[in-house]
Amino acid sequence: MKKRGAAALLAAICLLAGCAASDPALPAETPTSTETSSPAYQGDSLFAYCTERQRELLELPHEELPVELIFHHWTETAADYETRDETVIAGVLQALRDVSVESESPIVSTDTRGLTFVTAQGDTYSFWFDKRRFEGVDGRCYVLSEDEKLWELVWGIRATAPDYQDLMR
């Protein structure tokens, strides 16, 4: 009986270790053989894989910028980080416009990252990511490229959040 319990515990530990979230400070993930670039996607703009609502946001002129951006970082624990900094919001929007899609990914993770933009009128526009893969309009995940600036800005939102700073002290 003890052997079964030990085997079950070992299996649970291995499962949890395999599901552990990656540290954003570590180097970017390298694509697996199932995520390699495909001529069908290579260099496509993220815009092509967005919902109509997401496209509306990406087409807004600078004068109509959202007033708030919420970064959802949901891994083993859920955390939301907010900013009202116009420069950061404009930078994240531009970075989204600059992102390209390299390929479709059959890999799905339980780590979820979301960006929710809120306008002065209270309208919301959300973009969801599975680690660093975009969850597109058709429910599929797409491997991104040229997304370094996006994640640099987003992790900056978290780093300046008072809740996160308190946690790090």
JSON list of C-alpha atoms in Angstrom, two decimals:
[
{"chain": "A", "resi": 1, "resn": "MET", "atom": "CA", "xyz": [0.00, 0.00, 0.00]},
{"chain": "A", "resi": 2, "resn": "LYS", "atom": "CA", "xyz": [2.87, 2.38, 0.84]},
{"chain": "A", "resi": 3, "resn": "LYS", "atom": "CA", "xyz": [4.41, 1.74, -2.58]},
{"chain": "A", "resi": 4, "resn": "ARG", "atom": "CA", "xyz": [1.16, 2.77, -4.32]},
{"chain": "A", "resi": 5, "resn": "GLY", "atom": "CA", "xyz": [0.95, 5.93, -2.23]},
{"chain": "A", "resi": 6, "resn": "ALA", "atom": "CA", "xyz": [4.56, 6.81, -2.95]},
{"chain": "A", "resi": 7, "resn": "ALA", "atom": "CA", "xyz": [4.04, 6.16, -6.67]},
{"chain": "A", "resi": 8, "resn": "ALA", "atom": "CA", "xyz": [0.92, 8.34, -6.71]},
{"chain": "A", "resi": 9, "resn": "LEU", "atom": "CA", "xyz": [2.75, 11.12, -4.88]},
{"chain": "A", "resi": 10, "resn": "LEU", "atom": "CA", "xyz": [5.68, 10.91, -7.30]},
{"chain": "A", "resi": 11, "resn": "ALA", "atom": "CA", "xyz": [3.31, 11.04, -10.28]},
{"chain": "A", "resi": 12, "resn": "ALA", "atom": "CA", "xyz": [1.55, 14.11, -8.83]},
{"chain": "A", "resi": 13, "resn": "ILE", "atom": "CA", "xyz": [4.87, 15.88, -8.26]},
{"chain": "A", "resi": 14, "resn": "CYS", "atom": "CA", "xyz": [5.99, 15.13, -11.81]},
{"chain": "A", "resi": 15, "resn": "LEU", "atom": "CA", "xyz": [2.68, 16.38, -13.18]},
{"chain": "A", "resi": 16, "resn": "LEU", "atom": "CA", "xyz": [2.89, 19.61, -11.17]},
{"chain": "A", "resi": 17, "resn": "ALA", "atom": "CA", "xyz": [6.50, 20.18, -12.16]},
{"chain": "A", "resi": 18, "resn": "GLY", "atom": "CA", "xyz": [5.55, 19.85, -15.82]},
{"chain": "A", "resi": 19, "resn": "CYS", "atom": "CA", "xyz": [2.69, 22.33, -15.40]},
{"chain": "A", "resi": 20, "resn": "ALA", "atom": "CA", "xyz": [4.72, 24.95, -13.54]},
{"chain": "A", "resi": 21, "resn": "ALA", "atom": "CA", "xyz": [4.59, 28.42, -15.05]},
{"chain": "A", "resi": 22, "resn": "SER", "atom": "CA", "xyz": [7.72, 29.70, -16.68]},
{"chain": "A", "resi": 23, "resn": "ASP", "atom": "CA", "xyz": [9.49, 32.72, -15.25]},
{"chain": "A", "resi": 24, "resn": "PRO", "atom": "CA", "xyz": [9.16, 35.74, -17.56]},
{"chain": "A", "resi": 25, "resn": "ALA", "atom": "CA", "xyz": [12.74, 36.65, -16.73]},
{"chain": "A", "resi": 26, "resn": "LEU", "atom": "CA", "xyz": [13.94, 33.49, -18.45]},
{"chain": "A", "resi": 27, "resn": "PRO", "atom": "CA", "xyz": [14.77, 33.53, -22.16]},
{"chain": "A", "resi": 28, "resn": "ALA", "atom": "CA", "xyz": [11.83, 33.33, -24.55]},
{"chain": "A", "resi": 29, "resn": "GLU", "atom": "CA", "xyz": [10.50, 29.90, -25.38]},
{"chain": "A", "resi": 30, "resn": "THR", "atom": "CA", "xyz": [11.97, 28.21, -28.39]},
{"chain": "A", "resi": 31, "resn": "PRO", "atom": "CA", "xyz": [9.41, 26.82, -30.81]},
{"chain": "A", "resi": 32, "resn": "THR", "atom": "CA", "xyz": [9.02, 23.06, -30.87]},
{"chain": "A", "resi": 33, "resn": "SER", "atom": "CA", "xyz": [8.99, 21.07, -34.09]},
{"chain": "A", "resi": 34, "resn": "THR", "atom": "CA", "xyz": [5.19, 21.36, -34.16]},
{"chain": "A", "resi": 35, "resn": "GLU", "atom": "CA", "xyz": [5.45, 25.16, -33.90]},
{"chain": "A", "resi": 36, "resn": "THR", "atom": "CA", "xyz": [7.96, 25.87, -36.63]},
{"chain": "A", "resi": 37, "resn": "SER", "atom": "CA", "xyz": [7.36, 28.60, -39.15]},
{"chain": "A", "resi": 38, "resn": "SER", "atom": "CA", "xyz": [5.10, 27.84, -42.05]},
{"chain": "A", "resi": 39, "resn": "PRO", "atom": "CA", "xyz": [5.01, 29.78, -45.32]},
{"chain": "A", "resi": 40, "resn": "ALA", "atom": "CA", "xyz": [1.21, 30.01, -44.91]},
{"chain": "A", "resi": 41, "resn": "TYR", "atom": "CA", "xyz": [1.57, 32.21, -41.83]},
{"chain": "A", "resi": 42, "resn": "GLN", "atom": "CA", "xyz": [5.07, 33.63, -41.92]},
{"chain": "A", "resi": 43, "resn": "GLY", "atom": "CA", "xyz": [4.96, 37.35, -41.27]},
{"chain": "A", "resi": 44, "resn": "ASP", "atom": "CA", "xyz": [1.16, 37.72, -41.22]},
{"chain": "A", "resi": 45, "resn": "SER", "atom": "CA", "xyz": [0.01, 40.62, -39.09]},
{"chain": "A", "resi": 46, "resn": "LEU", "atom": "CA", "xyz": [-1.72, 39.76, -35.82]},
{"chain": "A", "resi": 47, "resn": "PHE", "atom": "CA", "xyz": [-4.57, 41.94, -37.13]},
{"chain": "A", "resi": 48, "resn": "ALA", "atom": "CA", "xyz": [-5.56, 39.16, -39.56]},
{"chain": "A", "resi": 49, "resn": "TYR", "atom": "CA", "xyz": [-6.30, 36.80, -36.63]},
{"chain": "A", "resi": 50, "resn": "CYS", "atom": "CA", "xyz": [-8.26, 39.27, -34.48]},
{"chain": "A", "resi": 51, "resn": "THR", "atom": "CA", "xyz": [-11.99, 39.51, -33.92]},
{"chain": "A", "resi": 52, "resn": "GLU", "atom": "CA", "xyz": [-13.86, 42.43, -35.44]},
{"chain": "A", "resi": 53, "resn": "ARG", "atom": "CA", "xyz": [-13.97, 44.06, -32.01]},
{"chain": "A", "resi": 54, "resn": "GLN", "atom": "CA", "xyz": [-10.21, 43.70, -31.52]},
{"chain": "A", "resi": 55, "resn": "ARG", "atom": "CA", "xyz": [-9.64, 45.19, -34.97]},
{"chain": "A", "resi": 56, "resn": "GLU", "atom": "CA", "xyz": [-11.76, 48.21, -34.01]},
{"chain": "A", "resi": 57, "resn": "LEU", "atom": "CA", "xyz": [-9.40, 48.89, -31.11]},
{"chain": "A", "resi": 58, "resn": "LEU", "atom": "CA", "xyz": [-6.27, 48.50, -33.23]},
{"chain": "A", "resi": 59, "resn": "GLU", "atom": "CA", "xyz": [-7.68, 51.01, -35.74]},
{"chain": "A", "resi": 60, "resn": "LEU", "atom": "CA", "xyz": [-8.52, 53.71, -33.16]},
{"chain": "A", "resi": 61, "resn": "PRO", "atom": "CA", "xyz": [-6.74, 57.03, -33.69]},
{"chain": "A", "resi": 62, "resn": "HIS", "atom": "CA", "xyz": [-4.34, 58.22, -30.99]},
{"chain": "A", "resi": 63, "resn": "GLU", "atom": "CA", "xyz": [-6.88, 60.78, -29.77]},
{"chain": "A", "resi": 64, "resn": "GLU", "atom": "CA", "xyz": [-9.30, 57.99, -28.78]},
{"chain": "A", "resi": 65, "resn": "LEU", "atom": "CA", "xyz": [-6.89, 55.90, -26.73]},
{"chain": "A", "resi": 66, "resn": "PRO", "atom": "CA", "xyz": [-8.36, 53.70, -24.00]},
{"chain": "A", "resi": 67, "resn": "VAL", "atom": "CA", "xyz": [-8.01, 55.19, -20.52]},
{"chain": "A", "resi": 68, "resn": "GLU", "atom": "CA", "xyz": [-7.07, 51.96, -18.74]},
{"chain": "A", "resi": 69, "resn": "LEU", "atom": "CA", "xyz": [-5.21, 48.74, -19.48]},
{"chain": "A", "resi": 70, "resn": "ILE", "atom": "CA", "xyz": [-5.52, 45.65, -17.31]},
{"chain": "A", "resi": 71, "resn": "PHE", "atom": "CA", "xyz": [-2.92, 42.90, -17.61]},
{"chain": "A", "resi": 72, "resn": "HIS", "atom": "CA", "xyz": [-4.35, 39.56, -16.48]},
{"chain": "A", "resi": 73, "resn": "HIS", "atom": "CA", "xyz": [-1.65, 37.08, -15.49]},
{"chain": "A", "resi": 74, "resn": "TRP", "atom": "CA", "xyz": [-3.34, 33.82, -14.61]},
{"chain": "A", "resi": 75, "resn": "THR", "atom": "CA", "xyz": [-1.07, 30.90, -13.78]},
{"chain": "A", "resi": 76, "resn": "GLU", "atom": "CA", "xyz": [-1.13, 28.94, -10.52]},
{"chain": "A", "resi": 77, "resn": "THR", "atom": "CA", "xyz": [-2.60, 32.09, -9.01]},
{"chain": "A", "resi": 78, "resn": "ALA", "atom": "CA", "xyz": [-4.57, 34.84, -10.71]},
{"chain": "A", "resi": 79, "resn": "ALA", "atom": "CA", "xyz": [-3.36, 38.40, -10.66]},
{"chain": "A", "resi": 80, "resn": "ASP", "atom": "CA", "xyz": [-4.49, 41.54, -12.47]},
{"chain": "A", "resi": 81, "resn": "TYR", "atom": "CA", "xyz": [-2.32, 44.63, -12.89]},
{"chain": "A", "resi": 82, "resn": "GLU", "atom": "CA", "xyz": [-3.73, 47.96, -14.06]},
{"chain": "A", "resi": 83, "resn": "THR", "atom": "CA", "xyz": [-2.29, 51.09, -15.61]},
{"chain": "A", "resi": 84, "resn": "ARG", "atom": "CA", "xyz": [-3.75, 54.40, -16.70]},
{"chain": "A", "resi": 85, "resn": "ASP", "atom": "CA", "xyz": [-0.46, 55.65, -18.11]},
{"chain": "A", "resi": 86, "resn": "GLU", "atom": "CA", "xyz": [-1.25, 56.95, -21.63]},
{"chain": "A", "resi": 87, "resn": "THR", "atom": "CA", "xyz": [2.30, 56.34, -22.83]},
{"chain": "A", "resi": 88, "resn": "VAL", "atom": "CA", "xyz": [2.23, 52.70, -21.74]},
{"chain": "A", "resi": 89, "resn": "ILE", "atom": "CA", "xyz": [-1.25, 52.13, -23.21]},
{"chain": "A", "resi": 90, "resn": "ALA", "atom": "CA", "xyz": [-0.23, 53.71, -26.55]},
{"chain": "A", "resi": 91, "resn": "GLY", "atom": "CA", "xyz": [2.98, 51.64, -26.54]},
{"chain": "A", "resi": 92, "resn": "VAL", "atom": "CA", "xyz": [1.15, 48.36, -25.90]},
{"chain": "A", "resi": 93, "resn": "LEU", "atom": "CA", "xyz": [-1.34, 49.12, -28.68]},
{"chain": "A", "resi": 94, "resn": "GLN", "atom": "CA", "xyz": [1.48, 49.91, -31.10]},
{"chain": "A", "resi": 95, "resn": "ALA", "atom": "CA", "xyz": [3.34, 46.77, -30.05]},
{"chain": "A", "resi": 96, "resn": "LEU", "atom": "CA", "xyz": [0.18, 44.71, -30.75]},
{"chain": "A", "resi": 97, "resn": "ARG", "atom": "CA", "xyz": [0.00, 46.30, -34.22]},
{"chain": "A", "resi": 98, "resn": "ASP", "atom": "CA", "xyz": [3.64, 45.34, -34.84]},
{"chain": "A", "resi": 99, "resn": "VAL", "atom": "CA", "xyz": [3.31, 41.66, -33.83]},
{"chain": "A", "resi": 100, "resn": "SER", "atom": "CA", "xyz": [3.40, 38.99, -36.54]},
{"chain": "A", "resi": 101, "resn": "VAL", "atom": "CA", "xyz": [2.09, 35.43, -36.66]},
{"chain": "A", "resi": 102, "resn": "GLU", "atom": "CA", "xyz": [4.59, 32.73, -37.56]},
{"chain": "A", "resi": 103, "resn": "SER", "atom": "CA", "xyz": [2.54, 29.54, -37.38]},
{"chain": "A", "resi": 104, "resn": "GLU", "atom": "CA", "xyz": [-0.40, 27.79, -35.83]},
{"chain": "A", "resi": 105, "resn": "SER", "atom": "CA", "xyz": [0.34, 25.94, -32.60]},
{"chain": "A", "resi": 106, "resn": "PRO", "atom": "CA", "xyz": [-1.33, 22.69, -31.55]},
{"chain": "A", "resi": 107, "resn": "ILE", "atom": "CA", "xyz": [0.14, 23.21, -28.07]},
{"chain": "A", "resi": 108, "resn": "VAL", "atom": "CA", "xyz": [-2.14, 24.70, -25.41]},
{"chain": "A", "resi": 109, "resn": "SER", "atom": "CA", "xyz": [-1.08, 25.78, -21.93]},
{"chain": "A", "resi": 110, "resn": "THR", "atom": "CA", "xyz": [-3.04, 26.49, -18.78]},
{"chain": "A", "resi": 111, "resn": "ASP", "atom": "CA", "xyz": [-1.11, 29.74, -18.32]},
{"chain": "A", "resi": 112, "resn": "THR", "atom": "CA", "xyz": [-3.26, 32.61, -19.54]},
{"chain": "A", "resi": 113, "resn": "ARG", "atom": "CA", "xyz": [-2.30, 36.20, -20.13]},
{"chain": "A", "resi": 114, "resn": "GLY", "atom": "CA", "xyz": [-4.85, 38.79, -21.10]},
{"chain": "A", "resi": 115, "resn": "LEU", "atom": "CA", "xyz": [-4.87, 42.43, -22.03]},
{"chain": "A", "resi": 116, "resn": "THR", "atom": "CA", "xyz": [-8.13, 44.29, -21.46]},
{"chain": "A", "resi": 117, "resn": "PHE", "atom": "CA", "xyz": [-8.37, 47.86, -22.68]},
{"chain": "A", "resi": 118, "resn": "VAL", "atom": "CA", "xyz": [-11.08, 50.08, -21.18]},
{"chain": "A", "resi": 119, "resn": "THR", "atom": "CA", "xyz": [-12.32, 53.24, -22.92]},
{"chain": "A", "resi": 120, "resn": "ALA", "atom": "CA", "xyz": [-13.61, 56.39, -21.26]},
{"chain": "A", "resi": 121, "resn": "GLN", "atom": "CA", "xyz": [-17.14, 55.17, -22.15]},
{"chain": "A", "resi": 122, "resn": "GLY", "atom": "CA", "xyz": [-16.55, 51.87, -20.33]},
{"chain": "A", "resi": 123, "resn": "ASP", "atom": "CA", "xyz": [-16.22, 49.73, -23.47]},
{"chain": "A", "resi": 124, "resn": "THR", "atom": "CA", "xyz": [-13.74, 46.86, -23.17]},
{"chain": "A", "resi": 125, "resn": "TYR", "atom": "CA", "xyz": [-11.53, 45.16, -25.73]},
{"chain": "A", "resi": 126, "resn": "SER", "atom": "CA", "xyz": [-9.61, 42.02, -24.76]},
{"chain": "A", "resi": 127, "resn": "PHE", "atom": "CA", "xyz": [-6.73, 40.04, -26.24]},
{"chain": "A", "resi": 128, "resn": "TRP", "atom": "CA", "xyz": [-5.87, 36.62, -24.79]},
{"chain": "A", "resi": 129, "resn": "PHE", "atom": "CA", "xyz": [-2.63, 34.72, -24.93]},
{"chain": "A", "resi": 130, "resn": "ASP", "atom": "CA", "xyz": [-1.61, 31.20, -24.01]},
{"chain": "A", "resi": 131, "resn": "LYS", "atom": "CA", "xyz": [1.87, 31.90, -22.71]},
{"chain": "A", "resi": 132, "resn": "ARG", "atom": "CA", "xyz": [3.25, 33.76, -25.75]},
{"chain": "A", "resi": 133, "resn": "ARG", "atom": "CA", "xyz": [0.80, 32.33, -28.26]},
{"chain": "A", "resi": 134, "resn": "PHE", "atom": "CA", "xyz": [-2.18, 34.43, -29.36]},
{"chain": "A", "resi": 135, "resn": "GLU", "atom": "CA", "xyz": [-5.67, 32.95, -29.00]},
{"chain": "A", "resi": 136, "resn": "GLY", "atom": "CA", "xyz": [-7.19, 33.97, -32.33]},
{"chain": "A", "resi": 137, "resn": "VAL", "atom": "CA", "xyz": [-10.71, 34.62, -33.53]},
{"chain": "A", "resi": 138, "resn": "ASP", "atom": "CA", "xyz": [-11.19, 31.02, -34.60]},
{"chain": "A", "resi": 139, "resn": "GLY", "atom": "CA", "xyz": [-10.22, 29.60, -31.19]},
{"chain": "A", "resi": 140, "resn": "ARG", "atom": "CA", "xyz": [-6.80, 28.47, -32.37]},
{"chain": "A", "resi": 141, "resn": "CYS", "atom": "CA", "xyz": [-3.44, 29.46, -30.91]},
{"chain": "A", "resi": 142, "resn": "TYR", "atom": "CA", "xyz": [-0.80, 31.14, -33.03]},
{"chain": "A", "resi": 143, "resn": "VAL", "atom": "CA", "xyz": [2.94, 31.42, -32.41]},
{"chain": "A", "resi": 144, "resn": "LEU", "atom": "CA", "xyz": [4.00, 35.06, -32.45]},
{"chain": "A", "resi": 145, "resn": "SER", "atom": "CA", "xyz": [7.11, 36.85, -33.57]},
{"chain": "A", "resi": 146, "resn": "GLU", "atom": "CA", "xyz": [8.23, 40.43, -33.10]},
{"chain": "A", "resi": 147, "resn": "ASP", "atom": "CA", "xyz": [6.38, 40.41, -29.76]},
{"chain": "A", "resi": 148, "resn": "GLU", "atom": "CA", "xyz": [9.36, 41.23, -27.52]},
{"chain": "A", "resi": 149, "resn": "LYS", "atom": "CA", "xyz": [8.39, 44.91, -27.14]},
{"chain": "A", "resi": 150, "resn": "LEU", "atom": "CA", "xyz": [4.81, 43.93, -26.25]},
{"chain": "A", "resi": 151, "resn": "TRP", "atom": "CA", "xyz": [5.90, 41.66, -23.40]},
{"chain": "A", "resi": 152, "resn": "GLU", "atom": "CA", "xyz": [8.54, 44.12, -22.20]},
{"chain": "A", "resi": 153, "resn": "LEU", "atom": "CA", "xyz": [5.82, 46.76, -21.77]},
{"chain": "A", "resi": 154, "resn": "VAL", "atom": "CA", "xyz": [3.35, 44.32, -20.22]},
{"chain": "A", "resi": 155, "resn": "TRP", "atom": "CA", "xyz": [5.85, 42.98, -17.66]},
{"chain": "A", "resi": 156, "resn": "GLY", "atom": "CA", "xyz": [6.62, 46.64, -16.89]},
{"chain": "A", "resi": 157, "resn": "ILE", "atom": "CA", "xyz": [2.96, 47.13, -15.90]},
{"chain": "A", "resi": 158, "resn": "ARG", "atom": "CA", "xyz": [3.30, 44.29, -13.44]},
{"chain": "A", "resi": 159, "resn": "ALA", "atom": "CA", "xyz": [6.64, 45.50, -12.10]},
{"chain": "A", "resi": 160, "resn": "THR", "atom": "CA", "xyz": [5.22, 48.94, -11.24]},
{"chain": "A", "resi": 161, "resn": "ALA", "atom": "CA", "xyz": [2.00, 47.67, -9.68]},
{"chain": "A", "resi": 162, "resn": "PRO", "atom": "CA", "xyz": [1.85, 48.35, -5.91]},
{"chain": "A", "resi": 163, "resn": "ASP", "atom": "CA", "xyz": [0.54, 44.83, -5.15]},
{"chain": "A", "resi": 164, "resn": "TYR", "atom": "CA", "xyz": [3.44, 43.25, -7.02]},
{"chain": "A", "resi": 165, "resn": "GLN", "atom": "CA", "xyz": [5.98, 45.57, -5.36]},
{"chain": "A", "resi": 166, "resn": "ASP", "atom": "CA", "xyz": [4.60, 44.63, -1.93]},
{"chain": "A", "resi": 167, "resn": "LEU", "atom": "CA", "xyz": [4.90, 40.96, -2.83]},
{"chain": "A", "resi": 168, "resn": "MET", "atom": "CA", "xyz": [8.53, 41.39, -3.87]},
{"chain": "A", "resi": 169, "resn": "ARG", "atom": "CA", "xyz": [9.55, 43.11, -0.61]}
]
